[in-house]
PDB file of C-alpha atoms in Angstrom:
ATOM      1  CA  UNK A 162     108.149 140.220  96.925  1.00  0.00           C
ATOM      2  CA  UNK A 163     107.231 136.533  96.722  1.00  0.00           C
ATOM      3  CA  UNK A 164     109.872 133.960  97.565  1.00  0.00           C
ATOM      4  CA  UNK A 165     109.244 132.084  94.333  1.00  0.00           C
ATOM      5  CA  UNK A 166     108.043 133.933  91.257  1.00  0.00           C
ATOM      6  CA  UNK A 167     106.966 132.475  87.967  1.00  0.00           C
ATOM      7  CA  UNK A 168     105.958 133.848  84.592  1.00  0.00           C
ATOM      8  CA  UNK A 169     102.330 134.850  85.050  1.00  0.00           C
ATOM      9  CA  UNK A 170     101.118 133.242  81.824  1.00  0.00           C
ATOM     10  CA  UNK A 171      98.833 131.925  80.553  1.00  0.00           C
ATOM     11  CA  UNK A 172     100.677 130.466  77.626  1.00  0.00           C
ATOM     12  CA  UNK A 173      98.564 129.439  74.647  1.00  0.00           C
ATOM     13  CA  UNK A 174     100.592 127.605  72.023  1.00  0.00           C
ATOM     14  CA  UNK A 175      99.895 125.393  69.007  1.00  0.00           C
ATOM     15  CA  UNK A 176     100.796 121.728  68.996  1.00  0.00           C
ATOM     16  CA  UNK A 177     104.434 121.218  68.141  1.00  0.00           C
ATOM     17  CA  UNK A 178     105.563 124.547  69.566  1.00  0.00           C
ATOM     18  CA  UNK A 179     108.453 125.004  71.947  1.00  0.00           C
ATOM     19  CA  UNK A 180     107.629 126.860  75.138  1.00  0.00           C
ATOM     20  CA  UNK A 181     109.801 127.989  78.036  1.00  0.00           C
ATOM     21  CA  UNK A 182     108.844 128.830  81.604  1.00  0.00           C
ATOM     22  CA  UNK A 183     110.957 130.793  84.020  1.00  0.00           C
ATOM     23  CA  UNK A 184     111.105 130.878  87.781  1.00  0.00           C
ATOM     24  CA  UNK A 185     113.159 132.982  90.193  1.00  0.00           C
ATOM     25  CA  UNK A 186     113.662 132.433  93.909  1.00  0.00           C
ATOM     26  CA  UNK A 187     114.860 134.794  96.598  1.00  0.00           C
ATOM     27  CA  UNK A 188     116.063 132.483  99.384  1.00  0.00           C
ATOM     28  CA  UNK A 189     119.774 131.894  98.870  1.00  0.00           C
ATOM     29  CA  UNK A 190     119.563 128.945 101.317  1.00  0.00           C
ATOM     30  CA  UNK A 191     117.455 127.029  98.806  1.00  0.00           C
ATOM     31  CA  UNK A 192     118.894 123.619  98.083  1.00  0.00           C
ATOM     32  CA  UNK A 193     116.559 121.661  95.877  1.00  0.00           C
ATOM     33  CA  UNK A 194     114.440 122.589  92.930  1.00  0.00           C
ATOM     34  CA  UNK A 195     111.604 120.881  91.144  1.00  0.00           C
ATOM     35  CA  UNK A 196     108.974 121.320  88.489  1.00  0.00           C
ATOM     36  CA  UNK A 197     105.571 119.877  89.274  1.00  0.00           C
ATOM     37  CA  UNK A 198     102.598 119.623  86.995  1.00  0.00           C
ATOM     38  CA  UNK A 199      99.052 120.170  88.231  1.00  0.00           C
ATOM     39  CA  UNK A 200      95.992 119.354  86.149  1.00  0.00           C
ATOM     40  CA  UNK A 201      92.727 121.130  86.831  1.00  0.00           C
ATOM     41  CA  UNK A 202      91.283 120.101  90.212  1.00  0.00           C
ATOM     42  CA  UNK A 203      93.963 117.468  90.686  1.00  0.00           C
ATOM     43  CA  UNK A 204      96.967 117.192  92.966  1.00  0.00           C
ATOM     44  CA  UNK A 205     100.451 118.298  91.894  1.00  0.00           C
ATOM     45  CA  UNK A 206     102.671 115.579  90.474  1.00  0.00           C
ATOM     46  CA  UNK A 207     106.411 115.672  90.024  1.00  0.00           C
ATOM     47  CA  UNK A 208     107.501 116.436  86.491  1.00  0.00           C
ATOM     48  CA  UNK A 209     111.222 116.588  87.125  1.00  0.00           C
ATOM     49  CA  UNK A 210     113.870 117.588  89.608  1.00  0.00           C
ATOM     50  CA  UNK A 211     116.257 120.327  88.552  1.00  0.00           C
ATOM     51  CA  UNK A 212     119.984 119.795  88.887  1.00  0.00           C
ATOM     52  CA  UNK A 213     122.817 122.273  88.670  1.00  0.00           C
ATOM     53  CA  UNK A 214     124.145 120.645  85.536  1.00  0.00           C
ATOM     54  CA  UNK A 215     120.754 120.827  83.854  1.00  0.00           C
ATOM     55  CA  UNK A 216     118.756 117.755  83.004  1.00  0.00           C
ATOM     56  CA  UNK A 217     116.583 116.448  80.238  1.00  0.00           C
ATOM     57  CA  UNK A 218     113.718 113.989  80.182  1.00  0.00           C
ATOM     58  CA  UNK A 219     112.400 113.403  76.709  1.00  0.00           C
ATOM     59  CA  UNK A 220     110.840 116.623  75.482  1.00  0.00           C
ATOM     60  CA  UNK A 221     111.441 118.405  78.781  1.00  0.00           C
ATOM     61  CA  UNK A 222     114.635 120.212  79.766  1.00  0.00           C
ATOM     62  CA  UNK A 223     115.232 121.885  83.114  1.00  0.00           C
ATOM     63  CA  UNK A 224     118.003 124.315  83.934  1.00  0.00           C
ATOM     64  CA  UNK A 225     119.224 125.860  87.175  1.00  0.00           C
ATOM     65  CA  UNK A 226     121.350 128.960  87.573  1.00  0.00           C
ATOM     66  CA  UNK A 227     122.277 129.303  91.237  1.00  0.00           C
ATOM     67  CA  UNK A 228     124.161 132.561  90.755  1.00  0.00           C
ATOM     68  CA  UNK A 229     121.093 134.233  89.279  1.00  0.00           C
ATOM     69  CA  UNK A 230     118.660 132.199  91.432  1.00  0.00           C
ATOM     70  CA  UNK A 231     116.766 131.201  88.349  1.00  0.00           C
ATOM     71  CA  UNK A 232     115.158 127.973  87.114  1.00  0.00           C
ATOM     72  CA  UNK A 233     113.716 127.227  83.718  1.00  0.00           C
ATOM     73  CA  UNK A 234     111.655 124.547  82.019  1.00  0.00           C
ATOM     74  CA  UNK A 235     111.665 124.021  78.282  1.00  0.00           C
ATOM     75  CA  UNK A 236     109.033 121.913  76.564  1.00  0.00           C
ATOM     76  CA  UNK A 237     109.704 120.926  72.970  1.00  0.00           C
ATOM     77  CA  UNK A 238     107.181 119.614  70.466  1.00  0.00           C
ATOM     78  CA  UNK A 239     104.202 120.467  72.690  1.00  0.00           C
ATOM     79  CA  UNK A 240     101.369 117.953  72.874  1.00  0.00           C
ATOM     80  CA  UNK A 241      97.734 118.567  73.724  1.00  0.00           C
ATOM     81  CA  UNK A 242      98.318 116.483  76.853  1.00  0.00           C
ATOM     82  CA  UNK A 243     100.913 118.995  78.074  1.00  0.00           C
ATOM     83  CA  UNK A 244      98.099 121.428  78.886  1.00  0.00           C
ATOM     84  CA  UNK A 245      98.306 121.963  82.643  1.00  0.00           C
ATOM     85  CA  UNK A 246      99.648 124.331  85.264  1.00  0.00           C
ATOM     86  CA  UNK A 247     103.386 124.052  85.875  1.00  0.00           C
ATOM     87  CA  UNK A 248     104.581 124.786  89.387  1.00  0.00           C
ATOM     88  CA  UNK A 249     108.112 125.711  90.327  1.00  0.00           C
ATOM     89  CA  UNK A 250     109.062 124.377  93.786  1.00  0.00           C
ATOM     90  CA  UNK A 251     112.020 125.390  95.913  1.00  0.00           C
ATOM     91  CA  UNK A 252     113.098 123.549  99.069  1.00  0.00           C
ATOM     92  CA  UNK A 253     115.474 124.385 101.864  1.00  0.00           C
ATOM     93  CA  UNK A 254     117.305 121.735 103.870  1.00  0.00           C
ATOM     94  CA  UNK A 255     115.096 122.585 106.840  1.00  0.00           C
ATOM     95  CA  UNK A 256     112.069 121.246 105.022  1.00  0.00           C
ATOM     96  CA  UNK A 257     110.581 124.532 103.960  1.00  0.00           C
ATOM     97  CA  UNK A 258     108.933 123.952 100.618  1.00  0.00           C
ATOM     98  CA  UNK A 259     107.750 126.957  98.624  1.00  0.00           C
ATOM     99  CA  UNK A 260     105.654 126.770  95.491  1.00  0.00           C
ATOM    100  CA  UNK A 261     105.385 129.382  92.799  1.00  0.00           C
ATOM    101  CA  UNK A 262     101.896 130.441  91.742  1.00  0.00           C
ATOM    102  CA  UNK A 263     102.201 128.347  88.615  1.00  0.00           C
ATOM    103  CA  UNK A 264     102.096 129.028  84.912  1.00  0.00           C
ATOM    104  CA  UNK A 265      99.169 127.737  82.923  1.00  0.00           C
ATOM    105  CA  UNK A 266      99.868 126.191  79.553  1.00  0.00           C
ATOM    106  CA  UNK A 267      97.209 125.473  76.956  1.00  0.00           C
ATOM    107  CA  UNK A 268      98.284 123.588  73.871  1.00  0.00           C
ATOM    108  CA  UNK A 269      95.829 123.929  70.998  1.00  0.00           C
ATOM    109  CA  UNK A 270      95.380 121.740  67.905  1.00  0.00           C
TER     110      UNK A 270
ATOM    111  CA  UNK W 266      97.475 101.511  94.184  1.00  0.00           C
ATOM    112  CA  UNK W 267      96.983 104.785  95.999  1.00  0.00           C
ATOM    113  CA  UNK W 268     100.036 105.686  98.043  1.00  0.00           C
ATOM    114  CA  UNK W 269      98.771 108.850  99.746  1.00  0.00           C
ATOM    115  CA  UNK W 270      95.122 108.713 100.684  1.00  0.00           C
ATOM    116  CA  UNK W 271      93.024 111.587 101.901  1.00  0.00           C
ATOM    117  CA  UNK W 272      89.611 111.362 103.467  1.00  0.00           C
ATOM    118  CA  UNK W 273      87.135 112.673 102.901  1.00  0.00           C
ATOM    119  CA  UNK W 274      87.569 114.009  99.357  1.00  0.00           C
ATOM    120  CA  UNK W 275      84.907 116.631  99.985  1.00  0.00           C
ATOM    121  CA  UNK W 276      84.044 118.099 103.366  1.00  0.00           C
ATOM    122  CA  UNK W 277      81.327 120.603 104.157  1.00  0.00           C
ATOM    123  CA  UNK W 278      81.296 122.236 107.560  1.00  0.00           C
ATOM    124  CA  UNK W 279      79.585 125.146 109.212  1.00  0.00           C
ATOM    125  CA  UNK W 280      81.255 128.355 110.219  1.00  0.00           C
ATOM    126  CA  UNK W 281      82.989 127.755 113.553  1.00  0.00           C
ATOM    127  CA  UNK W 282      82.367 123.997 113.658  1.00  0.00           C
ATOM    128  CA  UNK W 283      85.586 122.023 114.169  1.00  0.00           C
ATOM    129  CA  UNK W 284      86.617 119.726 111.362  1.00  0.00           C
ATOM    130  CA  UNK W 285      89.320 117.084 110.957  1.00  0.00           C
ATOM    131  CA  UNK W 286      90.880 116.027 107.684  1.00  0.00           C
ATOM    132  CA  UNK W 287      92.722 112.738 107.394  1.00  0.00           C
ATOM    133  CA  UNK W 288      95.776 111.603 105.464  1.00  0.00           C
ATOM    134  CA  UNK W 289      97.378 108.182 105.331  1.00  0.00           C
ATOM    135  CA  UNK W 290     100.339 106.825 103.410  1.00  0.00           C
ATOM    136  CA  UNK W 291     101.608 103.406 102.402  1.00  0.00           C
ATOM    137  CA  UNK W 292     105.082 104.630 101.473  1.00  0.00           C
ATOM    138  CA  UNK W 293     106.564 104.543 104.979  1.00  0.00           C
ATOM    139  CA  UNK W 294     107.927 108.034 104.392  1.00  0.00           C
ATOM    140  CA  UNK W 295     109.397 110.023 107.241  1.00  0.00           C
ATOM    141  CA  UNK W 296     107.942 113.367 106.290  1.00  0.00           C
ATOM    142  CA  UNK W 297     104.301 114.363 105.983  1.00  0.00           C
ATOM    143  CA  UNK W 298     103.152 117.807 104.901  1.00  0.00           C
ATOM    144  CA  UNK W 299      99.893 119.731 104.890  1.00  0.00           C
ATOM    145  CA  UNK W 300      99.265 122.390 102.290  1.00  0.00           C
ATOM    146  CA  UNK W 301      96.381 124.768 101.712  1.00  0.00           C
ATOM    147  CA  UNK W 302      95.583 125.641  98.109  1.00  0.00           C
ATOM    148  CA  UNK W 303      93.039 128.266  97.157  1.00  0.00           C
ATOM    149  CA  UNK W 304      91.720 128.731  93.659  1.00  0.00           C
ATOM    150  CA  UNK W 305      94.364 129.843  91.144  1.00  0.00           C
ATOM    151  CA  UNK W 306      96.988 130.073  93.876  1.00  0.00           C
ATOM    152  CA  UNK W 307     100.051 128.061  94.787  1.00  0.00           C
ATOM    153  CA  UNK W 308      99.863 125.385  97.456  1.00  0.00           C
ATOM    154  CA  UNK W 309     100.881 127.020 100.723  1.00  0.00           C
ATOM    155  CA  UNK W 310     102.747 124.935 103.277  1.00  0.00           C
ATOM    156  CA  UNK W 311     101.014 124.960 106.663  1.00  0.00           C
ATOM    157  CA  UNK W 312     103.310 122.569 108.557  1.00  0.00           C
ATOM    158  CA  UNK W 313     105.193 119.327 108.285  1.00  0.00           C
ATOM    159  CA  UNK W 314     106.258 116.428 110.461  1.00  0.00           C
ATOM    160  CA  UNK W 315     109.649 114.838 110.192  1.00  0.00           C
ATOM    161  CA  UNK W 316     108.866 111.608 111.988  1.00  0.00           C
ATOM    162  CA  UNK W 317     107.404 112.931 115.251  1.00  0.00           C
ATOM    163  CA  UNK W 318     109.001 116.353 115.033  1.00  0.00           C
ATOM    164  CA  UNK W 319     106.423 118.998 114.237  1.00  0.00           C
ATOM    165  CA  UNK W 320     107.434 122.053 112.217  1.00  0.00           C
ATOM    166  CA  UNK W 321     104.951 124.876 111.964  1.00  0.00           C
ATOM    167  CA  UNK W 322     105.289 127.590 109.332  1.00  0.00           C
ATOM    168  CA  UNK W 323     105.531 131.018 110.943  1.00  0.00           C
ATOM    169  CA  UNK W 324     102.446 132.372 109.213  1.00  0.00           C
ATOM    170  CA  UNK W 325     100.160 129.377 109.798  1.00  0.00           C
ATOM    171  CA  UNK W 326      97.191 130.549 111.905  1.00  0.00           C
ATOM    172  CA  UNK W 327      96.692 128.996 115.354  1.00  0.00           C
ATOM    173  CA  UNK W 328      93.316 127.809 114.101  1.00  0.00           C
ATOM    174  CA  UNK W 329      95.170 125.035 112.261  1.00  0.00           C
ATOM    175  CA  UNK W 330      96.597 122.145 114.244  1.00  0.00           C
ATOM    176  CA  UNK W 331      98.007 118.779 113.293  1.00  0.00           C
ATOM    177  CA  UNK W 332      98.526 115.358 114.807  1.00  0.00           C
ATOM    178  CA  UNK W 333     100.629 112.450 113.666  1.00  0.00           C
ATOM    179  CA  UNK W 334      99.844 109.445 115.862  1.00  0.00           C
ATOM    180  CA  UNK W 335     102.047 107.084 113.828  1.00  0.00           C
ATOM    181  CA  UNK W 336     104.114 106.942 110.646  1.00  0.00           C
ATOM    182  CA  UNK W 337     101.135 106.232 108.418  1.00  0.00           C
ATOM    183  CA  UNK W 338      98.599 108.793 109.539  1.00  0.00           C
ATOM    184  CA  UNK W 339      98.481 112.550 109.844  1.00  0.00           C
ATOM    185  CA  UNK W 340      95.484 114.722 110.676  1.00  0.00           C
ATOM    186  CA  UNK W 341      94.687 118.358 110.071  1.00  0.00           C
ATOM    187  CA  UNK W 342      92.372 119.903 112.648  1.00  0.00           C
ATOM    188  CA  UNK W 343      90.694 123.222 111.948  1.00  0.00           C
ATOM    189  CA  UNK W 344      89.375 124.377 115.288  1.00  0.00           C
ATOM    190  CA  UNK W 345      86.992 127.116 114.169  1.00  0.00           C
ATOM    191  CA  UNK W 346      86.694 127.232 110.397  1.00  0.00           C
ATOM    192  CA  UNK W 347      86.032 130.607 108.863  1.00  0.00           C
ATOM    193  CA  UNK W 348      84.797 131.387 105.376  1.00  0.00           C
ATOM    194  CA  UNK W 349      88.377 132.183 104.394  1.00  0.00           C
ATOM    195  CA  UNK W 350      89.456 128.631 105.216  1.00  0.00           C
ATOM    196  CA  UNK W 351      87.516 127.196 102.318  1.00  0.00           C
ATOM    197  CA  UNK W 352      90.167 125.656 100.102  1.00  0.00           C
ATOM    198  CA  UNK W 353      91.715 122.438  98.852  1.00  0.00           C
ATOM    199  CA  UNK W 354      93.864 120.816 101.543  1.00  0.00           C
ATOM    200  CA  UNK W 355      96.673 118.705 100.180  1.00  0.00           C
ATOM    201  CA  UNK W 356      98.667 116.143 102.100  1.00  0.00           C
ATOM    202  CA  UNK W 357     102.078 115.127 100.812  1.00  0.00           C
ATOM    203  CA  UNK W 358     104.828 112.773 101.914  1.00  0.00           C
ATOM    204  CA  UNK W 359     108.524 112.444 101.222  1.00  0.00           C
ATOM    205  CA  UNK W 360     111.253 110.122 102.351  1.00  0.00           C
ATOM    206  CA  UNK W 361     113.396 112.968 103.637  1.00  0.00           C
ATOM    207  CA  UNK W 362     113.638 116.702 103.371  1.00  0.00           C
ATOM    208  CA  UNK W 363     114.969 118.974 100.627  1.00  0.00           C
ATOM    209  CA  UNK W 364     116.088 116.670  97.843  1.00  0.00           C
ATOM    210  CA  UNK W 365     113.305 114.164  98.003  1.00  0.00           C
ATOM    211  CA  UNK W 366     110.234 114.158  95.834  1.00  0.00           C
ATOM    212  CA  UNK W 367     106.932 114.926  97.484  1.00  0.00           C
ATOM    213  CA  UNK W 368     104.032 112.634  96.698  1.00  0.00           C
ATOM    214  CA  UNK W 369     100.666 114.284  96.995  1.00  0.00           C
ATOM    215  CA  UNK W 370      97.312 112.878  97.916  1.00  0.00           C
ATOM    216  CA  UNK W 371      94.227 113.812  95.877  1.00  0.00           C
ATOM    217  CA  UNK W 372      93.262 116.516  98.354  1.00  0.00           C
ATOM    218  CA  UNK W 373      90.200 117.327 100.427  1.00  0.00           C
ATOM    219  CA  UNK W 374      88.060 120.185  99.224  1.00  0.00           C
ATOM    220  CA  UNK W 375      86.655 122.027 102.223  1.00  0.00           C
ATOM    221  CA  UNK W 376      83.536 124.136 101.980  1.00  0.00           C
ATOM    222  CA  UNK W 377      82.551 126.385 104.895  1.00  0.00           C
ATOM    223  CA  UNK W 378      78.917 127.463 105.070  1.00  0.00           C
TER     224      UNK W 378
END
C-alpha cells in the first residue's frame, strides 16, 4: 500500500463546475500537509497548506481529518487555467516528504 | 527572479557514464532536497540536507550521491547511470522541515542512451 494515495482521476469537468480531490495517508507520524499543483513538464508549485481547522483561499478549500488520515481539496467555479495535476504532499517532522501520484484535472469550455 | 536554479535543464549521458546535476538557491534556506520524477509518477524523495546534515532515504540506490559544499549549492551525482535512471530530477529548498513550503527548481531532464 502506498504511503499517500490519491484519487486516480483523471477528472474532466466543464468550466464552472465544482470538483473535489481526496487523499489518504498511512503514516500516523505525519505532521504537515500540502496541496501542490504541477503543470505539464513543469515543477510542482505550492497551492496551499492544509490546516487542521480547514482553510480557504479564494475558490480553493482544503480540509484535514487527522483521525481518518484524510485530506481533501475542493475547487469551486473551475476555470480553464485550473487544468493541471494536483499533488497531495505529506511531511513528517524528520523531513520525510511523500508525494501522492497526483490527480489530473482537465477543465473544458 | 529565479530562486531555485537547476543546471543543466536537459542532460544527455551514456549508459554508465557519471553525471552531475547542479542546484543553487538564493533563498538562504536550510534544507535542500533532491527528487526523482518519472513520467506520470509522483516525485520521489532521494535525500535531503538540513544544513550540512545529510539524510538519505532508505530506498535510494547507492548509485545516487549528493554533495552540499555550501548553503547555496547542492549537487546530485549519478555514478553509473542506467536506462532506468532516465527521469526528471527536481531540486527543492525549504527554510525548515515539516511545516515549511518547498520551493522547486525547474528540474533537469536526464536522458540515458
